[in-house]
Amino acid sequence: MQRHLLFIPGPVTVAQPILEALAKPLIDHRGPEFAALLGRIERGMRPIFGTSNEVAILGSSGTGGLEAAIANAFSPGQRVLVAPIGVFGKRFVNIARTYGLEVEVLDTPYGHALDPEALRARLAADREHAIAGILLTHNETSTGAQNDMAALAAAIGNHPATTIVDSVSGLGATQFEMDAWGYDVVVAASQKALAAPPGISMVAVSKRGWERIAAAKSPRFYLDLAKAREFASLGQTPWTPPVSVLFALDVAIERYHADGAPNVCARHERYARAIRGAMIALDLELFSQPGAHSVTVVAIRVPEHLKADEIRRALREQAGVVIGGGQQDLKGKIIRIGTMGALTQTDILGAIGALEIVLLQQGHPLQVGAGVRAALEVFLGKAAPALARA
Ligand SMILES: *Cc1c(COP(=O)(O)O)cnc(C)c1O
């Protein structure tokens, strides 16, 4: 079997000790070992969110966590301001509409981050406080752009809306300070920067968030956060949890803390910088704008003379390197290379080398080795400052 290395922005390449935890014998999910497991995971997640409040552990993908946030925090007819910067932000719009919320969209062109001043201005105009919720994306996986969540928190100031953040592809890769920034509900998932298999979402809720949840009237059952909290206090989940994935997530969180959050964040940043440097050296254009680059995924425009699907197919078949394409409107227009998961510098250099071969085969003129060299310079700490910022 050809080895496949996942450079897609989730699910990611998972380290062997984490995979091995999936094979452990199952335990009683109402017994003491499970209570210890759930407690460790919950406590381990708090510092990653930057919170001292409870984190609900749900059996769902990231989207289930987003749906839980909306279903629990609001009542039908309430107005929410959604500020999408890509496909995942638009998913927030769709979920909110599905729950009968009145959705106002604050648009940002794809590839850009949300301008804190635009958010500040819109909220300043909301003198009546008609906006009950603000829905933001930390890292927009579809465009390779990342929002500055500290700056957005400052822009929100003391507007009383309940703030919800999709940090599914951001949390763990960039420092997040939920309590200090004052966000109410923050959503993450197991299969992104935490580098575990898919199947679990984590929803951190502030004190004010729990109050809003108690008052909100939207229907909810499987994704009832108050119920998850009540059961968690007994060391359980309301429904049968994905026990094996929790075993794996437990090991992943332990390894995350052993590596140290600052080192893990620096690694994602370095990998993203190396890949961006390589793409520029190969005469390819980044899709994300300077100052808005994601650390977990690099989105690259596909020039007219190339085809995204052909690049991806050749990389997969010839080199076992699996990268992402564009979603929805961006299909065929971009390719995406993720930095999350158990990837080494050698893996990154190999993938860039493989991409050089594929680009040459498909008629893209390039200087052989230019991409690998640019990445090496980042890894060796020799990248020119201009490139480092690119
Ligand atoms: C991956 C991702 C999600 C969740 O997707 P699922 O497939 O439901 O896990 C949500 N938001 C962002 C920004 C993501 O990258």
mmCIF file of C-alpha atoms and ligand atoms in Angstrom:
data_model
loop_
_atom_site.group_PDB
_atom_site.id
_atom_site.type_symbol
_atom_site.label_atom_id
_atom_site.label_comp_id
_atom_site.label_asym_id
_atom_site.label_seq_id
_atom_site.Cartn_x
_atom_site.Cartn_y
_atom_site.Cartn_z
ATOM 1 C CA MET A 1 0.000 0.000 0.000
ATOM 2 C CA GLN A 2 1.331 3.414 -0.902
ATOM 3 C CA ARG A 3 1.814 5.604 2.130
ATOM 4 C CA HIS A 4 -0.405 8.686 2.007
ATOM 5 C CA LEU A 5 0.621 11.819 3.827
ATOM 6 C CA LEU A 6 -2.317 14.104 4.477
ATOM 7 C CA PHE A 7 -1.617 17.741 3.790
ATOM 8 C CA ILE A 8 -5.329 18.509 3.716
ATOM 9 C CA PRO A 9 -6.606 20.912 6.389
ATOM 10 C CA GLY A 10 -8.296 18.157 8.380
ATOM 11 C CA PRO A 11 -8.554 15.316 9.025
ATOM 12 C CA VAL A 12 -4.798 15.263 9.386
ATOM 13 C CA THR A 13 -1.932 12.782 9.547
ATOM 14 C CA VAL A 14 -2.204 11.236 13.023
ATOM 15 C CA ALA A 15 0.841 10.044 14.992
ATOM 16 C CA GLN A 16 1.126 6.297 15.624
ATOM 17 C CA PRO A 17 0.784 6.403 19.472
ATOM 18 C CA ILE A 18 -2.510 8.258 18.998
ATOM 19 C CA LEU A 19 -3.707 5.751 16.400
ATOM 20 C CA GLU A 20 -2.772 2.870 18.705
ATOM 21 C CA ALA A 21 -5.012 4.254 21.442
ATOM 22 C CA LEU A 22 -7.958 3.605 19.096
ATOM 23 C CA ALA A 23 -7.355 -0.131 19.484
ATOM 24 C CA LYS A 24 -7.692 -0.175 23.283
ATOM 25 C CA PRO A 25 -10.454 -2.387 24.713
ATOM 26 C CA LEU A 26 -13.679 -0.466 25.276
ATOM 27 C CA ILE A 27 -14.756 0.547 28.764
ATOM 28 C CA ASP A 28 -18.082 1.263 30.463
ATOM 29 C CA HIS A 29 -18.985 4.849 29.580
ATOM 30 C CA ARG A 30 -20.825 5.121 32.902
ATOM 31 C CA GLY A 31 -17.888 3.764 34.910
ATOM 32 C CA PRO A 32 -14.954 5.291 36.828
ATOM 33 C CA GLU A 33 -12.300 4.884 34.083
ATOM 34 C CA PHE A 34 -14.469 6.861 31.703
ATOM 35 C CA ALA A 35 -15.025 9.603 34.290
ATOM 36 C CA ALA A 36 -11.242 9.928 34.671
ATOM 37 C CA LEU A 37 -10.777 10.005 30.881
ATOM 38 C CA LEU A 38 -13.444 12.673 30.323
ATOM 39 C CA GLY A 39 -12.073 14.747 33.201
ATOM 40 C CA ARG A 40 -8.524 14.627 31.808
ATOM 41 C CA ILE A 41 -9.704 15.685 28.357
ATOM 42 C CA GLU A 42 -11.858 18.508 29.697
ATOM 43 C CA ARG A 43 -9.101 19.832 31.962
ATOM 44 C CA GLY A 44 -6.520 19.416 29.202
ATOM 45 C CA MET A 45 -8.596 21.466 26.779
ATOM 46 C CA ARG A 46 -9.137 24.461 29.078
ATOM 47 C CA PRO A 47 -5.673 26.012 28.726
ATOM 48 C CA ILE A 48 -5.780 25.459 24.962
ATOM 49 C CA PHE A 49 -8.950 27.566 24.843
ATOM 50 C CA GLY A 50 -7.464 29.986 27.383
ATOM 51 C CA THR A 51 -10.383 29.484 29.745
ATOM 52 C CA SER A 52 -10.996 28.421 33.312
ATOM 53 C CA ASN A 53 -14.607 27.595 32.426
ATOM 54 C CA GLU A 54 -16.135 24.294 31.434
ATOM 55 C CA VAL A 55 -15.622 22.747 28.026
ATOM 56 C CA ALA A 56 -18.411 20.500 26.697
ATOM 57 C CA ILE A 57 -17.137 17.385 24.911
ATOM 58 C CA LEU A 58 -19.582 16.291 22.189
ATOM 59 C CA GLY A 59 -19.699 13.263 19.934
ATOM 60 C CA SER A 60 -19.838 15.110 16.611
ATOM 61 C CA SER A 61 -17.675 16.673 13.925
ATOM 62 C CA GLY A 62 -16.876 20.376 14.132
ATOM 63 C CA THR A 63 -20.135 21.336 12.459
ATOM 64 C CA GLY A 64 -22.027 19.659 15.309
ATOM 65 C CA GLY A 65 -20.185 21.979 17.695
ATOM 66 C CA LEU A 66 -21.183 25.006 15.597
ATOM 67 C CA GLU A 67 -24.800 23.844 15.520
ATOM 68 C CA ALA A 68 -24.694 23.261 19.292
ATOM 69 C CA ALA A 69 -23.420 26.807 19.842
ATOM 70 C CA ILE A 70 -26.248 28.342 17.820
ATOM 71 C CA ALA A 71 -29.039 26.045 19.014
ATOM 72 C CA ASN A 72 -28.120 26.609 22.663
ATOM 73 C CA ALA A 73 -27.289 30.309 22.712
ATOM 74 C CA PHE A 74 -30.268 31.873 20.908
ATOM 75 C CA SER A 75 -34.040 31.971 20.552
ATOM 76 C CA PRO A 76 -35.909 31.991 17.218
ATOM 77 C CA GLY A 77 -36.282 35.485 15.778
ATOM 78 C CA GLN A 78 -33.208 36.938 17.468
ATOM 79 C CA ARG A 79 -30.890 38.944 15.254
ATOM 80 C CA VAL A 80 -27.311 37.769 14.797
ATOM 81 C CA LEU A 81 -24.473 39.439 12.949
ATOM 82 C CA VAL A 82 -22.378 36.919 11.024
ATOM 83 C CA ALA A 83 -19.061 38.080 9.589
ATOM 84 C CA PRO A 84 -17.988 35.328 7.181
ATOM 85 C CA ILE A 85 -14.595 35.463 5.501
ATOM 86 C CA GLY A 86 -15.127 32.238 3.534
ATOM 87 C CA VAL A 87 -17.074 29.009 3.170
ATOM 88 C CA PHE A 88 -17.068 28.086 6.863
ATOM 89 C CA GLY A 89 -18.369 31.515 7.841
ATOM 90 C CA LYS A 90 -21.195 30.979 5.340
ATOM 91 C CA ARG A 91 -21.962 27.669 7.037
ATOM 92 C CA PHE A 92 -22.592 29.725 10.203
ATOM 93 C CA VAL A 93 -25.078 31.828 8.195
ATOM 94 C CA ASN A 94 -26.884 28.672 7.052
ATOM 95 C CA ILE A 95 -27.050 27.128 10.522
ATOM 96 C CA ALA A 96 -28.344 30.389 12.019
ATOM 97 C CA ARG A 97 -31.063 30.645 9.349
ATOM 98 C CA THR A 98 -31.993 26.993 9.919
ATOM 99 C CA TYR A 99 -32.645 27.873 13.567
ATOM 100 C CA GLY A 100 -34.941 30.744 12.603
ATOM 101 C CA LEU A 101 -32.537 33.529 13.528
ATOM 102 C CA GLU A 102 -32.618 36.834 11.702
ATOM 103 C CA VAL A 103 -29.214 36.919 10.050
ATOM 104 C CA GLU A 104 -27.331 40.042 9.085
ATOM 105 C CA VAL A 105 -24.159 39.436 7.078
ATOM 106 C CA LEU A 106 -21.083 41.643 7.339
ATOM 107 C CA ASP A 107 -19.192 40.688 4.177
ATOM 108 C CA THR A 108 -15.446 40.534 3.630
ATOM 109 C CA PRO A 109 -13.821 39.660 0.280
ATOM 110 C CA TYR A 110 -12.384 36.146 0.248
ATOM 111 C CA GLY A 111 -8.692 35.994 1.130
ATOM 112 C CA HIS A 112 -8.942 38.922 3.511
ATOM 113 C CA ALA A 113 -9.375 38.939 7.277
ATOM 114 C CA LEU A 114 -12.316 40.726 8.857
ATOM 115 C CA ASP A 115 -11.463 44.392 9.374
ATOM 116 C CA PRO A 116 -11.882 45.146 13.100
ATOM 117 C CA GLU A 117 -12.889 48.713 12.203
ATOM 118 C CA ALA A 118 -15.780 47.463 10.050
ATOM 119 C CA LEU A 119 -17.023 45.362 12.968
ATOM 120 C CA ARG A 120 -16.561 48.253 15.403
ATOM 121 C CA ALA A 121 -18.482 50.632 13.147
ATOM 122 C CA ARG A 122 -21.405 48.224 12.667
ATOM 123 C CA LEU A 123 -21.712 47.592 16.404
ATOM 124 C CA ALA A 124 -21.423 51.289 17.240
ATOM 125 C CA ALA A 125 -24.432 51.895 14.962
ATOM 126 C CA ASP A 126 -26.429 49.280 16.898
ATOM 127 C CA ARG A 127 -27.442 51.708 19.645
ATOM 128 C CA GLU A 128 -30.579 49.732 20.534
ATOM 129 C CA HIS A 129 -28.535 46.550 20.948
ATOM 130 C CA ALA A 130 -30.763 44.749 18.470
ATOM 131 C CA ILE A 131 -27.878 42.425 17.639
ATOM 132 C CA ALA A 132 -28.123 39.503 20.075
ATOM 133 C CA GLY A 133 -25.263 37.455 18.670
ATOM 134 C CA ILE A 134 -21.956 37.919 16.844
ATOM 135 C CA LEU A 135 -20.660 34.894 14.926
ATOM 136 C CA LEU A 136 -16.991 34.895 13.926
ATOM 137 C CA THR A 137 -14.526 32.505 12.324
ATOM 138 C CA HIS A 138 -11.042 32.403 13.833
ATOM 139 C CA ASN A 139 -9.299 30.618 10.982
ATOM 140 C CA GLU A 140 -11.033 30.328 7.607
ATOM 141 C CA THR A 141 -9.891 26.996 6.235
ATOM 142 C CA SER A 142 -11.441 27.593 2.796
ATOM 143 C CA THR A 143 -9.372 30.704 1.977
ATOM 144 C CA GLY A 144 -6.245 30.331 4.128
ATOM 145 C CA ALA A 145 -7.038 33.558 5.964
ATOM 146 C CA GLN A 146 -6.979 34.062 9.711
ATOM 147 C CA ASN A 147 -8.697 36.681 11.844
ATOM 148 C CA ASP A 148 -6.966 38.568 14.650
ATOM 149 C CA MET A 149 -9.256 37.477 17.482
ATOM 150 C CA ALA A 150 -7.719 39.868 20.024
ATOM 151 C CA ALA A 151 -8.354 42.830 17.717
ATOM 152 C CA LEU A 152 -11.918 41.647 17.005
ATOM 153 C CA ALA A 153 -12.573 41.267 20.738
ATOM 154 C CA ALA A 154 -11.423 44.855 21.226
ATOM 155 C CA ALA A 155 -13.717 45.966 18.390
ATOM 156 C CA ILE A 156 -16.681 44.261 20.074
ATOM 157 C CA GLY A 157 -15.827 46.055 23.307
ATOM 158 C CA ASN A 158 -18.739 45.908 25.707
ATOM 159 C CA HIS A 159 -21.497 45.359 23.171
ATOM 160 C CA PRO A 160 -23.725 42.870 25.030
ATOM 161 C CA ALA A 161 -24.239 40.358 22.175
ATOM 162 C CA THR A 162 -23.382 36.717 22.804
ATOM 163 C CA THR A 163 -20.156 36.033 20.904
ATOM 164 C CA ILE A 164 -19.585 32.711 19.157
ATOM 165 C CA VAL A 165 -16.284 31.731 17.569
ATOM 166 C CA ASP A 166 -15.585 28.913 15.121
ATOM 167 C CA SER A 167 -11.991 28.071 15.976
ATOM 168 C CA VAL A 168 -12.187 24.549 14.577
ATOM 169 C CA SER A 169 -9.070 25.000 12.432
ATOM 170 C CA GLY A 170 -7.413 27.604 14.648
ATOM 171 C CA LEU A 171 -7.473 26.312 18.197
ATOM 172 C CA GLY A 172 -4.257 24.634 19.247
ATOM 173 C CA ALA A 173 -2.259 26.172 16.386
ATOM 174 C CA THR A 174 -2.530 29.818 17.440
ATOM 175 C CA GLN A 175 -2.677 31.079 20.986
ATOM 176 C CA PHE A 176 -6.288 31.643 22.025
ATOM 177 C CA GLU A 177 -7.274 33.623 25.139
ATOM 178 C CA MET A 178 -10.995 33.057 25.447
ATOM 179 C CA ASP A 179 -11.382 34.477 28.972
ATOM 180 C CA ALA A 180 -9.103 37.472 28.452
ATOM 181 C CA TRP A 181 -10.777 38.351 25.145
ATOM 182 C CA GLY A 182 -14.265 37.775 26.536
ATOM 183 C CA TYR A 183 -15.718 35.367 23.964
ATOM 184 C CA ASP A 184 -18.774 33.421 25.130
ATOM 185 C CA VAL A 185 -18.751 30.213 23.099
ATOM 186 C CA VAL A 186 -15.718 28.825 21.254
ATOM 187 C CA VAL A 187 -15.862 25.682 19.131
ATOM 188 C CA ALA A 188 -13.004 23.301 18.270
ATOM 189 C CA ALA A 189 -12.766 19.751 16.918
ATOM 190 C CA SER A 190 -10.515 16.737 17.379
ATOM 191 C CA GLN A 191 -9.273 16.336 13.794
ATOM 192 C CA LYS A 192 -7.513 19.635 13.158
ATOM 193 C CA ALA A 193 -4.581 21.143 15.069
ATOM 194 C CA LEU A 194 -4.973 18.705 17.969
ATOM 195 C CA ALA A 195 -4.106 16.024 15.425
ATOM 196 C CA ALA A 196 -6.479 13.301 16.635
ATOM 197 C CA PRO A 197 -8.997 11.374 14.509
ATOM 198 C CA PRO A 198 -12.351 13.014 13.706
ATOM 199 C CA GLY A 199 -15.469 12.488 15.815
ATOM 200 C CA ILE A 200 -15.352 14.922 18.721
ATOM 201 C CA SER A 201 -16.123 18.609 19.003
ATOM 202 C CA MET A 202 -15.262 20.709 22.032
ATOM 203 C CA VAL A 203 -17.387 23.687 22.992
ATOM 204 C CA ALA A 204 -16.026 26.066 25.618
ATOM 205 C CA VAL A 205 -18.598 28.322 27.282
ATOM 206 C CA SER A 206 -18.045 31.432 29.412
ATOM 207 C CA LYS A 207 -19.998 32.153 32.625
ATOM 208 C CA ARG A 208 -22.118 34.659 30.714
ATOM 209 C CA GLY A 209 -22.500 32.100 27.932
ATOM 210 C CA TRP A 210 -24.019 29.573 30.361
ATOM 211 C CA GLU A 211 -26.493 32.241 31.513
ATOM 212 C CA ARG A 212 -27.472 33.002 27.927
ATOM 213 C CA ILE A 213 -27.864 29.271 27.265
ATOM 214 C CA ALA A 214 -30.200 28.890 30.239
ATOM 215 C CA ALA A 215 -32.402 31.700 28.846
ATOM 216 C CA ALA A 216 -32.341 30.667 25.163
ATOM 217 C CA LYS A 217 -35.344 28.863 23.681
ATOM 218 C CA SER A 218 -34.229 27.337 20.380
ATOM 219 C CA PRO A 219 -34.961 23.597 20.170
ATOM 220 C CA ARG A 220 -32.109 21.227 20.969
ATOM 221 C CA PHE A 221 -31.851 17.629 22.047
ATOM 222 C CA TYR A 222 -28.747 15.626 21.112
ATOM 223 C CA LEU A 223 -26.609 18.784 21.215
ATOM 224 C CA ASP A 224 -28.018 20.150 24.493
ATOM 225 C CA LEU A 225 -25.032 21.844 26.162
ATOM 226 C CA ALA A 226 -26.677 22.209 29.579
ATOM 227 C CA LYS A 227 -27.330 18.486 29.571
ATOM 228 C CA ALA A 228 -23.710 17.815 28.554
ATOM 229 C CA ARG A 229 -22.589 20.002 31.461
ATOM 230 C CA GLU A 230 -24.885 18.261 33.940
ATOM 231 C CA PHE A 231 -23.633 14.815 32.885
ATOM 232 C CA ALA A 232 -19.996 15.964 32.811
ATOM 233 C CA SER A 233 -20.293 16.861 36.493
ATOM 234 C CA LEU A 234 -20.921 13.109 37.025
ATOM 235 C CA GLY A 235 -18.038 12.133 34.726
ATOM 236 C CA GLN A 236 -20.352 11.125 31.902
ATOM 237 C CA THR A 237 -21.843 12.251 28.623
ATOM 238 C CA PRO A 238 -25.620 12.246 28.069
ATOM 239 C CA TRP A 239 -25.382 9.804 25.134
ATOM 240 C CA THR A 240 -22.975 7.015 24.221
ATOM 241 C CA PRO A 241 -19.730 8.821 23.381
ATOM 242 C CA PRO A 242 -17.164 7.803 20.721
ATOM 243 C CA VAL A 243 -15.054 6.137 23.428
ATOM 244 C CA SER A 244 -12.240 5.028 21.103
ATOM 245 C CA VAL A 245 -11.820 8.505 19.651
ATOM 246 C CA LEU A 246 -11.729 9.876 23.196
ATOM 247 C CA PHE A 247 -8.895 7.430 23.999
ATOM 248 C CA ALA A 248 -7.004 8.841 21.033
ATOM 249 C CA LEU A 249 -7.817 12.464 21.875
ATOM 250 C CA ASP A 250 -6.580 11.892 25.433
ATOM 251 C CA VAL A 251 -3.165 10.818 24.101
ATOM 252 C CA ALA A 252 -3.161 13.689 21.587
ATOM 253 C CA ILE A 253 -3.799 16.275 24.326
ATOM 254 C CA GLU A 254 -1.121 14.738 26.543
ATOM 255 C CA ARG A 255 1.378 14.944 23.670
ATOM 256 C CA TYR A 256 0.257 18.505 22.893
ATOM 257 C CA HIS A 257 1.079 19.651 26.427
ATOM 258 C CA ALA A 258 4.327 17.655 26.489
ATOM 259 C CA ASP A 259 5.423 19.502 23.312
ATOM 260 C CA GLY A 260 4.263 22.776 24.871
ATOM 261 C CA ALA A 261 1.652 25.078 23.342
ATOM 262 C CA PRO A 262 4.148 27.807 22.360
ATOM 263 C CA ASN A 263 6.279 25.250 20.495
ATOM 264 C CA VAL A 264 3.273 23.740 18.727
ATOM 265 C CA CYS A 265 2.070 27.206 17.675
ATOM 266 C CA ALA A 266 5.569 28.154 16.478
ATOM 267 C CA ARG A 267 5.760 24.931 14.471
ATOM 268 C CA HIS A 268 2.505 25.648 12.606
ATOM 269 C CA GLU A 269 3.655 29.194 11.939
ATOM 270 C CA ARG A 270 7.046 28.022 10.660
ATOM 271 C CA TYR A 271 5.542 25.361 8.395
ATOM 272 C CA ALA A 272 3.058 27.839 6.933
ATOM 273 C CA ARG A 273 5.826 30.377 6.348
ATOM 274 C CA ALA A 274 8.023 27.754 4.668
ATOM 275 C CA ILE A 275 5.184 26.680 2.352
ATOM 276 C CA ARG A 276 4.273 30.289 1.510
ATOM 277 C CA GLY A 277 7.925 31.081 0.792
ATOM 278 C CA ALA A 278 8.153 28.037 -1.471
ATOM 279 C CA MET A 279 5.025 28.977 -3.426
ATOM 280 C CA ILE A 280 6.284 32.501 -4.048
ATOM 281 C CA ALA A 281 9.641 31.114 -5.162
ATOM 282 C CA LEU A 282 7.757 28.861 -7.611
ATOM 283 C CA ASP A 283 5.994 31.896 -9.104
ATOM 284 C CA LEU A 284 2.646 30.990 -7.624
ATOM 285 C CA GLU A 285 0.360 33.522 -6.022
ATOM 286 C CA LEU A 286 -1.002 33.197 -2.508
ATOM 287 C CA PHE A 287 -4.770 33.534 -2.178
ATOM 288 C CA SER A 288 -4.688 35.041 1.309
ATOM 289 C CA GLN A 289 -3.679 38.666 1.687
ATOM 290 C CA PRO A 290 -0.528 39.851 3.514
ATOM 291 C CA GLY A 291 -1.273 40.262 7.204
ATOM 292 C CA ALA A 292 -4.151 37.744 6.979
ATOM 293 C CA HIS A 293 -2.256 34.506 6.398
ATOM 294 C CA SER A 294 -3.412 31.403 8.247
ATOM 295 C CA VAL A 295 -0.874 29.277 10.092
ATOM 296 C CA THR A 296 -2.793 26.038 9.517
ATOM 297 C CA VAL A 297 -3.494 26.179 5.776
ATOM 298 C CA VAL A 298 -1.882 27.862 2.793
ATOM 299 C CA ALA A 299 -4.207 28.635 -0.124
ATOM 300 C CA ILE A 300 -2.577 29.107 -3.517
ATOM 301 C CA ARG A 301 -4.136 30.480 -6.707
ATOM 302 C CA VAL A 302 -3.951 28.057 -9.624
ATOM 303 C CA PRO A 303 -2.677 29.921 -12.696
ATOM 304 C CA GLU A 304 -4.650 29.759 -15.970
ATOM 305 C CA HIS A 305 -2.238 27.287 -17.594
ATOM 306 C CA LEU A 306 -2.694 24.678 -14.822
ATOM 307 C CA LYS A 307 -5.599 22.595 -13.497
ATOM 308 C CA ALA A 308 -6.117 22.183 -9.745
ATOM 309 C CA ASP A 309 -7.505 18.651 -10.065
ATOM 310 C CA GLU A 310 -4.588 17.521 -12.230
ATOM 311 C CA ILE A 311 -2.036 18.854 -9.735
ATOM 312 C CA ARG A 312 -3.804 17.133 -6.861
ATOM 313 C CA ARG A 313 -4.225 13.841 -8.719
ATOM 314 C CA ALA A 314 -0.579 13.682 -9.817
ATOM 315 C CA LEU A 315 0.681 14.530 -6.323
ATOM 316 C CA ARG A 316 -1.488 11.814 -4.803
ATOM 317 C CA GLU A 317 -0.681 9.138 -7.383
ATOM 318 C CA GLN A 318 3.006 9.834 -7.853
ATOM 319 C CA ALA A 319 4.065 10.882 -4.379
ATOM 320 C CA GLY A 320 1.320 9.922 -1.930
ATOM 321 C CA VAL A 321 1.000 13.620 -1.060
ATOM 322 C CA VAL A 322 -2.641 14.563 -0.522
ATOM 323 C CA ILE A 323 -3.520 18.269 -0.676
ATOM 324 C CA GLY A 324 -6.841 20.090 -0.705
ATOM 325 C CA GLY A 325 -8.683 21.836 -3.513
ATOM 326 C CA GLY A 326 -11.037 24.800 -3.430
ATOM 327 C CA GLN A 327 -14.536 24.539 -1.967
ATOM 328 C CA GLN A 328 -17.728 25.867 -3.557
ATOM 329 C CA ASP A 329 -16.960 29.112 -5.483
ATOM 330 C CA LEU A 330 -13.233 28.442 -5.116
ATOM 331 C CA LYS A 331 -13.356 25.010 -6.768
ATOM 332 C CA GLY A 332 -10.676 24.797 -9.469
ATOM 333 C CA LYS A 333 -9.340 28.230 -8.520
ATOM 334 C CA ILE A 334 -7.078 27.327 -5.596
ATOM 335 C CA ILE A 335 -5.203 24.448 -4.023
ATOM 336 C CA ARG A 336 -4.702 24.257 -0.268
ATOM 337 C CA ILE A 337 -1.799 22.805 1.709
ATOM 338 C CA GLY A 338 -2.367 22.215 5.413
ATOM 339 C CA THR A 339 0.275 22.372 8.127
ATOM 340 C CA MET A 340 -1.630 20.507 10.861
ATOM 341 C CA GLY A 341 -0.987 16.972 12.060
ATOM 342 C CA ALA A 342 2.053 14.772 12.524
ATOM 343 C CA LEU A 343 4.135 16.332 9.736
ATOM 344 C CA THR A 344 7.889 16.805 9.922
ATOM 345 C CA GLN A 345 10.087 19.365 8.192
ATOM 346 C CA THR A 346 11.249 16.500 5.989
ATOM 347 C CA ASP A 347 7.629 15.802 5.011
ATOM 348 C CA ILE A 348 7.150 19.464 4.067
ATOM 349 C CA LEU A 349 10.355 19.557 2.007
ATOM 350 C CA GLY A 350 9.377 16.300 0.312
ATOM 351 C CA ALA A 351 5.915 17.577 -0.537
ATOM 352 C CA ILE A 352 7.330 20.788 -2.004
ATOM 353 C CA GLY A 353 9.840 18.760 -4.059
ATOM 354 C CA ALA A 354 7.026 16.530 -5.309
ATOM 355 C CA LEU A 355 4.993 19.617 -6.221
ATOM 356 C CA GLU A 356 7.950 20.990 -8.209
ATOM 357 C CA ILE A 357 8.074 17.762 -10.246
ATOM 358 C CA VAL A 358 4.320 17.839 -10.881
ATOM 359 C CA LEU A 359 4.369 21.521 -11.846
ATOM 360 C CA LEU A 360 7.200 20.906 -14.329
ATOM 361 C CA GLN A 361 5.348 17.919 -15.821
ATOM 362 C CA GLN A 362 2.260 20.071 -16.254
ATOM 363 C CA GLY A 363 4.102 22.897 -17.983
ATOM 364 C CA HIS A 364 4.651 25.461 -15.233
ATOM 365 C CA PRO A 365 8.030 27.115 -15.747
ATOM 366 C CA LEU A 366 10.153 27.084 -12.606
ATOM 367 C CA GLN A 367 13.707 27.039 -11.414
ATOM 368 C CA VAL A 368 14.288 23.499 -10.147
ATOM 369 C CA GLY A 369 14.765 23.449 -6.389
ATOM 370 C CA ALA A 370 13.624 27.044 -5.859
ATOM 371 C CA GLY A 371 10.636 26.026 -3.725
ATOM 372 C CA VAL A 372 12.562 23.531 -1.616
ATOM 373 C CA ARG A 373 15.326 26.067 -1.155
ATOM 374 C CA ALA A 374 12.939 28.781 0.026
ATOM 375 C CA ALA A 375 11.421 26.384 2.555
ATOM 376 C CA LEU A 376 14.863 25.280 3.719
ATOM 377 C CA GLU A 377 15.817 28.874 4.306
ATOM 378 C CA VAL A 378 12.823 29.296 6.591
ATOM 379 C CA PHE A 379 13.719 26.099 8.457
ATOM 380 C CA LEU A 380 17.328 27.243 8.779
ATOM 381 C CA GLY A 381 16.183 30.657 10.010
ATOM 382 C CA LYS A 382 17.730 32.336 6.991
ATOM 383 C CA ALA A 383 14.668 33.636 5.212
ATOM 384 C CA ALA A 384 14.946 37.268 4.231
ATOM 385 C CA PRO A 385 12.645 39.425 6.381
ATOM 386 C CA ALA A 386 10.582 40.397 3.312
ATOM 387 C CA LEU A 387 9.918 36.743 2.613
ATOM 388 C CA ALA A 388 9.249 35.938 6.222
ATOM 389 C CA ARG A 389 6.414 38.437 6.202
ATOM 390 C CA ALA A 390 5.052 37.348 2.810
HETATM 391 C C1 LIG B 1 -13.110 21.671 9.571
HETATM 392 C C2 LIG B 1 -13.844 22.902 9.917
HETATM 393 C C3 LIG B 1 -15.142 22.874 10.453
HETATM 394 C C4 LIG B 1 -15.896 21.642 10.788
HETATM 395 O O1 LIG B 1 -16.014 20.741 9.802
HETATM 396 P P1 LIG B 1 -16.488 19.258 10.147
HETATM 397 O O2 LIG B 1 -16.287 18.585 8.838
HETATM 398 O O3 LIG B 1 -17.892 19.320 10.545
HETATM 399 O O4 LIG B 1 -15.608 18.766 11.256
HETATM 400 C C5 LIG B 1 -15.733 24.076 10.810
HETATM 401 N N1 LIG B 1 -15.100 25.235 10.644
HETATM 402 C C6 LIG B 1 -13.858 25.303 10.151
HETATM 403 C C7 LIG B 1 -13.220 26.640 10.047
HETATM 404 C C8 LIG B 1 -13.189 24.136 9.780
HETATM 405 O O5 LIG B 1 -11.947 24.204 9.293
#
